[in-house]
Coordinates of C-alpha atoms in Angstrom, one line a residue:
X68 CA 0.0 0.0 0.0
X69 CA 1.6 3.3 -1.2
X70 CA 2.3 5.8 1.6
X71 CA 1.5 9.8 1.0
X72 CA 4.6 12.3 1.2
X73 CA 5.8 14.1 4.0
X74 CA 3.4 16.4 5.8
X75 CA 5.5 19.4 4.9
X76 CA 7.7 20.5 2.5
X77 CA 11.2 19.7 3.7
X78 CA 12.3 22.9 1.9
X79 CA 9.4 25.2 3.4
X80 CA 9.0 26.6 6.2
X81 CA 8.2 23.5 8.5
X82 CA 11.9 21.9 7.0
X83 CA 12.6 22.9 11.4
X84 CA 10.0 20.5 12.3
X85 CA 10.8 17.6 10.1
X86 CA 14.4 17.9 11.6
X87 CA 13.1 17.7 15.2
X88 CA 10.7 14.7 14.3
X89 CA 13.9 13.0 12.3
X90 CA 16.4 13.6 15.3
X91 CA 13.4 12.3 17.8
X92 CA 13.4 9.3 15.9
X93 CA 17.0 8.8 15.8
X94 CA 17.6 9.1 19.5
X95 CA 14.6 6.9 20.5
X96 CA 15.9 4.2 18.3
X97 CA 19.6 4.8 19.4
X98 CA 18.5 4.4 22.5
X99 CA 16.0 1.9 22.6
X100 CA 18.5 -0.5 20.6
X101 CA 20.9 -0.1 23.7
X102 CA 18.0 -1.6 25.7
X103 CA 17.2 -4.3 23.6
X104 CA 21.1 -5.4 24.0
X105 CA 20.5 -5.7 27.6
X106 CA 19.2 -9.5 29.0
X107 CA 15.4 -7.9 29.9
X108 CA 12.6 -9.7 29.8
X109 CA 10.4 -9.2 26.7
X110 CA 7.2 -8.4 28.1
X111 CA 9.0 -5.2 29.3
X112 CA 10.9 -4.5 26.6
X113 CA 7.7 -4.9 24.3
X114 CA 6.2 -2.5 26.6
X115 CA 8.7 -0.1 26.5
X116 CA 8.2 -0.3 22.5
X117 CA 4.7 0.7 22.4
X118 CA 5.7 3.8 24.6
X119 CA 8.3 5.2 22.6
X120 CA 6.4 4.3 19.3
X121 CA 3.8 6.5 21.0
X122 CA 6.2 9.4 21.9
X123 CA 7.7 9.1 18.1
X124 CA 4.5 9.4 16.5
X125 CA 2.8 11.5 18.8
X126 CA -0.3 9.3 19.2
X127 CA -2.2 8.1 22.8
X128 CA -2.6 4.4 21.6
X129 CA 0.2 1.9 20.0
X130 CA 0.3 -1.9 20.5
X131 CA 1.8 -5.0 20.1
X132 CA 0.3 -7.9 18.9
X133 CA 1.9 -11.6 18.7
X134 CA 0.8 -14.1 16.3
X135 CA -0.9 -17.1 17.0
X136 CA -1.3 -20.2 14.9
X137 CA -2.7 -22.6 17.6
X138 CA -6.2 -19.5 18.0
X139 CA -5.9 -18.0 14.9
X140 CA -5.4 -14.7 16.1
X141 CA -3.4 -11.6 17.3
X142 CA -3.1 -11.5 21.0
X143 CA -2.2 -8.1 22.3
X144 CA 1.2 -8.6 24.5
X145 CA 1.9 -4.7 24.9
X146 CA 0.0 -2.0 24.8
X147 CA 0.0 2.0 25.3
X148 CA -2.9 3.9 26.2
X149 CA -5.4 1.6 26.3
X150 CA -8.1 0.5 28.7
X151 CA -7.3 -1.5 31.4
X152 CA -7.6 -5.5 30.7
X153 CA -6.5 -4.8 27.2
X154 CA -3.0 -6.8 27.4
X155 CA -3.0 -10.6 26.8
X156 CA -7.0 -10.2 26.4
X157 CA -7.7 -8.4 23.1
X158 CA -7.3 -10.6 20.0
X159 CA -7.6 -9.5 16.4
X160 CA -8.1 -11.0 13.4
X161 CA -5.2 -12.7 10.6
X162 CA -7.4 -11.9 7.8
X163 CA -7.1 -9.7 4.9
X164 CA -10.2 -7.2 6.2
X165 CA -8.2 -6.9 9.8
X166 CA -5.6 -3.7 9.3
X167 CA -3.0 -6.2 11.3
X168 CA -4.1 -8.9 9.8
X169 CA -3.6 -7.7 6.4
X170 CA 0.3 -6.6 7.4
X171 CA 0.7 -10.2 8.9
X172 CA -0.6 -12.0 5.5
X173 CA 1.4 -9.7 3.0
X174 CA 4.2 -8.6 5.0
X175 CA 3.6 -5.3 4.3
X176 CA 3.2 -1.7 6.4
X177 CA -0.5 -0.9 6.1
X178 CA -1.5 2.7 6.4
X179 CA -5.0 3.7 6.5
X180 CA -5.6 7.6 6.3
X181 CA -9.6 6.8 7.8
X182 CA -11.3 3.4 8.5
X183 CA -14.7 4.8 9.0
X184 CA -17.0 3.4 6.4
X185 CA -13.3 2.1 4.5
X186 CA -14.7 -0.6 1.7
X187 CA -11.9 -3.2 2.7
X188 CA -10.7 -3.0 6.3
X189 CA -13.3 -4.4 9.3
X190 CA -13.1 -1.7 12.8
X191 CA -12.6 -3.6 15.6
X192 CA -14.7 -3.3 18.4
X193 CA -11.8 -1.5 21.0
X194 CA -10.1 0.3 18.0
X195 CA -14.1 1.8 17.6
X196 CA -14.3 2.2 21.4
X197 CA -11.4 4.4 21.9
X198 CA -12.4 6.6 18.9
X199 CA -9.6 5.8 16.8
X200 CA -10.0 6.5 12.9
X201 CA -6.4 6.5 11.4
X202 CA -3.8 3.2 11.8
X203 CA -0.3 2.4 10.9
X204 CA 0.3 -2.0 11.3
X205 CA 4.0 -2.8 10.6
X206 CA 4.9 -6.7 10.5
X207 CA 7.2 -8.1 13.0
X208 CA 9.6 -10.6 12.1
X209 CA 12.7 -12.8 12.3
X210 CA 14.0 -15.9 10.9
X211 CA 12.1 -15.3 8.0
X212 CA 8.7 -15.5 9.7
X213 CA 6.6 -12.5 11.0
X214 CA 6.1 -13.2 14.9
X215 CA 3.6 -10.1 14.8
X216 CA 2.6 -6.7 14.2
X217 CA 2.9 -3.1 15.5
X218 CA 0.4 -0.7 15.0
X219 CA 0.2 3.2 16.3
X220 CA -3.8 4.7 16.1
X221 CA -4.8 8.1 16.2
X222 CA -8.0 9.4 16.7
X223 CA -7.2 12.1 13.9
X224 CA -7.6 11.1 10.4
X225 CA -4.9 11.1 8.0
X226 CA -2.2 11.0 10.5
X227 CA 0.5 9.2 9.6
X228 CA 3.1 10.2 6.8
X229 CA 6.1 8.2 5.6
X230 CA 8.3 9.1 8.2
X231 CA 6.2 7.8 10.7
X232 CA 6.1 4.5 8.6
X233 CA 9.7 4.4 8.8
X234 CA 10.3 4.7 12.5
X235 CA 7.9 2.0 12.7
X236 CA 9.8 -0.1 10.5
X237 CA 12.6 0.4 12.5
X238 CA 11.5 -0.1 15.8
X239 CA 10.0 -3.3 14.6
X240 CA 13.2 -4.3 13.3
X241 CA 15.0 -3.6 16.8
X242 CA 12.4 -5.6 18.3
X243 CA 12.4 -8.6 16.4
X244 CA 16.3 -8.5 17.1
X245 CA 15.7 -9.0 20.5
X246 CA 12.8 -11.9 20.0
X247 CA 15.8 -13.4 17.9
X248 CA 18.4 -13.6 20.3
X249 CA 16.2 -15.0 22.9
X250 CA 15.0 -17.5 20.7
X251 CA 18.7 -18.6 19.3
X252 CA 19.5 -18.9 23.4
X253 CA 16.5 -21.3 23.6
X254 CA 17.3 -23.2 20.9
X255 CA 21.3 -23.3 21.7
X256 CA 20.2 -25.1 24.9
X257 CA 17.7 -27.2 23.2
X258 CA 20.7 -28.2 20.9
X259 CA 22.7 -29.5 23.8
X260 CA 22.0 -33.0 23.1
X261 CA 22.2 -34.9 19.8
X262 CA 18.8 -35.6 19.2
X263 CA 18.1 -31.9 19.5
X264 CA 20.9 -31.6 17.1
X265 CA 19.1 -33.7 14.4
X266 CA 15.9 -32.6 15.1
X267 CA 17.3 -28.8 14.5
X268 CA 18.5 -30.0 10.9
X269 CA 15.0 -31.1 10.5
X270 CA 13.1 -28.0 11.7
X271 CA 15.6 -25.9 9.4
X272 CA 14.7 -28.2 6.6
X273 CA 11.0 -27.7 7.7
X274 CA 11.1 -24.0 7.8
X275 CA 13.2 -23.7 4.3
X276 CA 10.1 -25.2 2.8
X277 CA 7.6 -23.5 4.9
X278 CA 9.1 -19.9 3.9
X279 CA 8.7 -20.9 0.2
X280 CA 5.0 -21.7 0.5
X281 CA 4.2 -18.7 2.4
X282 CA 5.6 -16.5 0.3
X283 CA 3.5 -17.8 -2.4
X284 CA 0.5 -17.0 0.0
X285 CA 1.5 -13.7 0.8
X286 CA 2.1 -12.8 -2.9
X287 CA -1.9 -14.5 -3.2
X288 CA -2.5 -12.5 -0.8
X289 CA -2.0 -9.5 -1.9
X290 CA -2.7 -9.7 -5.2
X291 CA -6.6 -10.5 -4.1
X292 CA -6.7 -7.6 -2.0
X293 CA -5.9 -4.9 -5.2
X294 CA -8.3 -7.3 -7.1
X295 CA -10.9 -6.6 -4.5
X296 CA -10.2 -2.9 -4.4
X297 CA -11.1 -2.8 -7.9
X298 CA -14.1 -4.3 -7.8
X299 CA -15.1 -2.6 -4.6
X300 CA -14.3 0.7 -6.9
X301 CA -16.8 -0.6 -9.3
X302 CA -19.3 -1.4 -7.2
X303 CA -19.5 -5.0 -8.3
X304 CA -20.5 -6.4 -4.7
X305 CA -20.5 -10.1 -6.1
X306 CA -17.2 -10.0 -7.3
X307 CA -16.1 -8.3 -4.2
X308 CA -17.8 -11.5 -1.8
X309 CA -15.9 -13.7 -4.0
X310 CA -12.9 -12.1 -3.3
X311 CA -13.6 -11.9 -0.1
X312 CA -14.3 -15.8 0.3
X313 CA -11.3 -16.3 -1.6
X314 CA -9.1 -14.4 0.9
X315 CA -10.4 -16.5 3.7
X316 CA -9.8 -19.7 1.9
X317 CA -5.5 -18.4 1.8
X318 CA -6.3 -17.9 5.3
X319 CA -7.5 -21.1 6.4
X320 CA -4.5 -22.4 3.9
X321 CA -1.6 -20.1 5.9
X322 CA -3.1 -20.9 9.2
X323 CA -2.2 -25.0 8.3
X324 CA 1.0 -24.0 7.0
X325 CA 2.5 -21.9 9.9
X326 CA 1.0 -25.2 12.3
X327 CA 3.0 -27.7 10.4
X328 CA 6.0 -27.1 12.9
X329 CA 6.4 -30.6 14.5
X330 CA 5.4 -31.2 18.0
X331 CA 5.6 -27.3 18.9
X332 CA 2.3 -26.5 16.3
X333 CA 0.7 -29.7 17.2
X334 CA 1.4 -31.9 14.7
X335 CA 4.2 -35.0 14.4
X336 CA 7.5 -35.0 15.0
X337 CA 8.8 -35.7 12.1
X338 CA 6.6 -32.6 10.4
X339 CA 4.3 -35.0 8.0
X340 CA 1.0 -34.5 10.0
X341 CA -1.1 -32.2 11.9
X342 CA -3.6 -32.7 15.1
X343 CA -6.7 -31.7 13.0
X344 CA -8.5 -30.6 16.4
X345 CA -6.0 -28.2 17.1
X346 CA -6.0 -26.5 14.0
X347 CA -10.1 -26.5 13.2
X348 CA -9.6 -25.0 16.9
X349 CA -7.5 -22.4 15.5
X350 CA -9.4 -21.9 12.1
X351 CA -12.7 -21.1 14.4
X352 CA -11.1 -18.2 16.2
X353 CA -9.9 -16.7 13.0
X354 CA -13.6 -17.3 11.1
X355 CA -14.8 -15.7 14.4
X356 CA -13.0 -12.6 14.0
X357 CA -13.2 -12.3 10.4
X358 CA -17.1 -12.4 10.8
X359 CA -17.4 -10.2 13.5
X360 CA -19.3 -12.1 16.3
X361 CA -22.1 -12.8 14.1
X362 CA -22.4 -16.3 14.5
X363 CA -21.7 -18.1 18.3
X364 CA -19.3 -21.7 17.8
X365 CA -20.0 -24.5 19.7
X366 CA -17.0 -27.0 18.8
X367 CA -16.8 -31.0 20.0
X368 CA -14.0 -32.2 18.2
X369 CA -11.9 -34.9 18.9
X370 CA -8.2 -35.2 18.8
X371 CA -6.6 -37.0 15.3
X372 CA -3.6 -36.5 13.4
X373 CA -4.1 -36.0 9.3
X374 CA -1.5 -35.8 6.7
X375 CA -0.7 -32.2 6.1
X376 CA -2.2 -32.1 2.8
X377 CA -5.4 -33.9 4.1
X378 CA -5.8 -31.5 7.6
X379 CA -5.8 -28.3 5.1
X380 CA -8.5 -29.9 2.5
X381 CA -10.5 -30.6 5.6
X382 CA -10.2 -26.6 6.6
X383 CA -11.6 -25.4 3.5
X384 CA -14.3 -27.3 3.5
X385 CA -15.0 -26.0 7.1
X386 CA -14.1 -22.6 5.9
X387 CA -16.6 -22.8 3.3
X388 CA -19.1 -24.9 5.5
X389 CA -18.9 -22.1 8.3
X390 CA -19.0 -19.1 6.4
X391 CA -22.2 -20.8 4.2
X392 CA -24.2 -21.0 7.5
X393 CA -23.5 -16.9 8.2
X394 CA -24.5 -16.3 4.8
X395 CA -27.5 -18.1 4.5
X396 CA -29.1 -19.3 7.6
X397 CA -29.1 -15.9 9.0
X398 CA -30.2 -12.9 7.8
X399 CA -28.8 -9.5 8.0
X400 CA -28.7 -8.6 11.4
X401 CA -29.4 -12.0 13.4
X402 CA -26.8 -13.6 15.3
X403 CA -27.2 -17.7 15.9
X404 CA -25.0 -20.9 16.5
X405 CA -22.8 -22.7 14.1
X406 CA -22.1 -26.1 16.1
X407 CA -19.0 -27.9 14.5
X408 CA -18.5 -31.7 15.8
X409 CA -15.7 -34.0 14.7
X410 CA -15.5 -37.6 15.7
X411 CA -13.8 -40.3 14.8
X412 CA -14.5 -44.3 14.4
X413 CA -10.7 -45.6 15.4
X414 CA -12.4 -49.4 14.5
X415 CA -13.7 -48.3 10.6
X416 CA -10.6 -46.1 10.8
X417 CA -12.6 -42.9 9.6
X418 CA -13.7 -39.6 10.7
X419 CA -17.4 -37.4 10.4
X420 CA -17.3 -34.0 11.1
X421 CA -20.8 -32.4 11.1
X422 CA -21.3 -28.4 10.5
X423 CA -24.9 -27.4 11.6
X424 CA -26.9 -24.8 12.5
X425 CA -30.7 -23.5 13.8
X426 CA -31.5 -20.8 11.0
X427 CA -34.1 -20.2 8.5
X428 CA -33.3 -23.3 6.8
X429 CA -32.6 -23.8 3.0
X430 CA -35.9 -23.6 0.3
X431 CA -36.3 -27.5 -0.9
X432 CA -36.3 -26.6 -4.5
X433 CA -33.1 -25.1 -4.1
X434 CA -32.0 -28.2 -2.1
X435 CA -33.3 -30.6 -4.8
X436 CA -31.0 -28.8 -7.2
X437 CA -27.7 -28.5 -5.8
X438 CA -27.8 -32.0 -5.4
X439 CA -29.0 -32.5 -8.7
X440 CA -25.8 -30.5 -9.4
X441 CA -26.5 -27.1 -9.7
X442 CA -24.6 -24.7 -6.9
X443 CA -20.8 -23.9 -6.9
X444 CA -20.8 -24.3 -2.9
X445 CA -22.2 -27.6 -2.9
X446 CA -19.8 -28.3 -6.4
X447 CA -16.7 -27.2 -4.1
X448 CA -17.7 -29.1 -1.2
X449 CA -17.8 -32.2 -3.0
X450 CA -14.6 -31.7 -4.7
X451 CA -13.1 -31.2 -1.1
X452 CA -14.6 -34.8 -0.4
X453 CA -13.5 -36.1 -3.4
X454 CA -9.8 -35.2 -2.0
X455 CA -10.2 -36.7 1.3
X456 CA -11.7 -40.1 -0.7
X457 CA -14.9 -39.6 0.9
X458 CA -18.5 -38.3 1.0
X459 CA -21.1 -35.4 1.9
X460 CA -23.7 -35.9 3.4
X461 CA -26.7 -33.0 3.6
X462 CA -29.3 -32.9 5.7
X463 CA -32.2 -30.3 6.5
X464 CA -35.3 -30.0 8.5
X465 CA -37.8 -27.0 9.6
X466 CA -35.0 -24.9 11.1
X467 CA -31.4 -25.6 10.6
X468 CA -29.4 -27.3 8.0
X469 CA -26.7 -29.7 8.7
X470 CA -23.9 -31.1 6.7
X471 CA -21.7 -33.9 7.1
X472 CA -17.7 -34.8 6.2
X473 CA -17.2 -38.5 6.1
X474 CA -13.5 -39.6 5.1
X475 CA -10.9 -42.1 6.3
X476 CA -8.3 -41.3 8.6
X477 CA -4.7 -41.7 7.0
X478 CA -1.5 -40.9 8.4

C-alpha cells in the first residue's frame, strides 16, 4: 500500500520540524536499541516499545500484537494507552479485512488515512471504542517468519506520513532482534544433546520449505486484496464477496502451514501430520474474528492427526461450511449458532465431522438442485470430499441445516 509524502515540504517553512521529528526518531531508536542489547525480559521491553512508538508518533494508543497459529489470532502482548484488561485479552483477526491482519498475511506496512466506512478493512470493536480513525500495522519478524505486528492509532484522520512508517519499521526491526536472540539462546540449549541436534536440521529443513510456501501465500494475498479494491471501486458487490471468500480460503490455507511445525504446532515430530482438532480449533477463532461475532461456535471435536495435505483440504471445507451457514441461515442482522463436531471411528478407521446450525433453513427446491448438481458451494464441497476419498452428506429440516464430512483417517 503506497504511503503519502511528508506532511511538509522539507524545503518550506516547516523543513525545522521535520528535523526535530527525524532527530526524535534517531535518539529513540539509538537508545531503545541499547536496551534491547541488555538480558530484559520481553514483556518489558515490548512495553517499552509501544511507549516510545507513542512518543515518536505523537499518538495516545500503540500496541503489540503476537501471532498465534494454535487460536488463529493476534493477541495483544503490549500496549500504550489503552483501557485497562487490554494486554493478553484483546485478540484481532489474521485476515485480509483486519488492518493487522492484512500486514501479517502480506508482510507489508498498512497505512490507512480513515477506516470509518473504508470498503476493505473491518473496525474492531476496541479500535471503535477508543475513537480511533487512522492506523499504521507494521509486520514483525525474524528468521524469515513474522512473529507479529505493530500498530500506532490516532483518533485524527490522516495522520501518519512516511516518516512515521519508517520509524515504525525500525522499531519493529530492533524488536524482532531481541525476540531473535532470545529465541537462538533457547534453541542453543535445546541443541545441547544430539537428538536436538538432528531434530534442528529437521526443523531448518521444515522452515526452508515452509518460507517458500508462504511466500506464495503472501504474494496470493495481496494480489486479491488490489483485485478486491477494484471491484469494490466498481461497485461490483459479487465480485467483491468472491474475493472476499477467496481471501479467507488463503487464510485457512496459511493458518495449516505456519502449524505444520512438528510437535511445537501440534502436529508430528517428524513434520508430516497435523492434530486436526488443534488446527479447526484455530481456524474457528480466526472465522470468528473475520465475521465479527455474528455467528456463536459450539465445537466438539476430537483429537486425530491428518497428513498435512489432508488436515488443510478438511479446513476449506470448514471454511466454506462455516461461512455458508452466516451467509445463508441468518439474515442480516441476526446472530445464531454454528455447532461444529468432529468424531472419529478408530475401529472403521474414519472420521465425520458435522457443521450445523438453527436458522431459516434452505428452500427445498433449491436443495433438490444442488444436489442434482447445480450450486458452486455444494460443487466445491464435493470436490473437497473427493480429495479426502470420501462423502457429503446434507441434511435439513424445519430450522437448521446440517452437513456432514465422512473420510478415512490416513497418516
Amino acid at each position: 500500500m503506497p504511503f503519502k509524502a511528508p506532511r511538509d515540504d522539507p524545503t518550506g517553512p516547516d523543513a525545522a520540524k521535520e528535523a526535530r521529528r527525524l532527530r526524535l526518531h534517531q535518539r529513540i531508536l539509538r537508545d531503545f536499541g541499547r536496551i534491547a542489547l541488555d538480558d530484559l525480559e520481553i514483556g518489558p521491553l515490548l512495553q517499552r516499545a509501544v511507549a516510545q512508538a507513542a512518543r515518536a508518533t505523537g499518538v495516545r494508543h500503540t500496541k503489540i500484537m503476537r501471532y498465534r497459529t494454535e487460536q488463529g489470532d493476534l493477541l495483544a502482548e503490549a500496549g500504550f494507552g489503552w483501557r485497562p484488561g487490554f494486554v493478553g485479552k484483546a485478540r484481532f483477526g489474521i485476515d485480509a479485512a483486519s488492518p493487522p491482519g492484512r500486514a501479517l498475511q502480506t508482510g507489508q506496512p498498512v497505512l490507512i488515512d480513515d477506516i470509518r466506512d473504508h470498503p476493505e478493512f473491518r473496525i474492531h470493536p476496541v479500535i471503535a471504542e477508543h475513537g480511533i480513525v487512522s492506523l499504521l500495522n507494521v509486520p514483525i519478524r525474524f528468521d524469515r517468519n513474522i512473529w507479529g505486528v505493530l500498530e500506532a492509532d490516532s483518533e485524527e484522520p490522516g495522520h501518519f506520513d512516511d516518516l512515521d512508517a519508517e520509524f515504525l519499521e525500525a522499531m519493529a526491526a530492533l524488536v524482532a532482534g531481541a525476540l531473535q536472540r532470545q529465541a537462538a539462546v533457547a534453541q542453543a540449549e535445546a541443541a545441547a544433546s544430539e537428538a536436538a541436534v538432528r531434530a534442528e536440521r529437521r526443523g531448518m529443513l521444515l522452515r526452508e520449505l515452509q518460507h517458500r510456501a508462504k511466500n506464495n501465500l503472501a504474494l496470493v494475498a495481496a494480489m486479491l486484496a488490489r483485485e478486491k479494491r477494484t471491484a469494490t471501486a466498481e461497485q461490483d458487490a459479487r465480485t467483491a464477496e468472491r474475493l472476499a471468500r477467496l481471501m479467507q480460503r488463503v487464510t485457512a490455507i496459511t493458518l495449516a502451514q505456519d502449524r505444520l511445525a512438528g510437535a511445537e504446532g501440534g502436529g508430528l515430530a517428524d513434520g508430516t501430520g497435523t492434530d486436526l482438532a488443534g488446527y479447526l480449533k484455530a481456524l474457528l477463532g480466526s472465522l470468528d474474528l473475520s465475521l465479527g461475532g455474528k455467528v456463536v461456535f459450539e465445537a466438539d471435536l476430537e483429537s486425530c492427526v491428518l497428513p498435512f495435505d489432508k488436515a488443510v483440504v478438511v479446513g476449506l471445507a470448514v471454511n466454506e461450511l462455516v461461512t455458508n451457514a452466516a451467509k445463508h441461515a441468518y439474515p442480516e442482522g441476526v446472530e445464531g449458532v454454528v455447532r461444529v463436531e468432529l468424531h472419529t471411528d478408530e475401529v472403521r478407521a474414519e472420521a465425520a465431522l458435522t457443521v450445523s446450525d438453527d436458522g431459516r433453513g434452505i428452500d427445498p427446491s433449491a436443495v433438490a438442485a444442488r444436489r442434482a448438481g447445480g450450486g458452486q458451494e455444494l460443487e466445491l464441497l464435493r470436490h473437497l470430499a473427493r480429495q479426502l476419498g470420501g462423502d457429503i452428506e446434507q441434511g435439513t429440516q424445519e430450522r437448521g441445516t446440517s452437513v456432514t464430512l465422512r473420510f478415512p483417517l490416513v497418516v
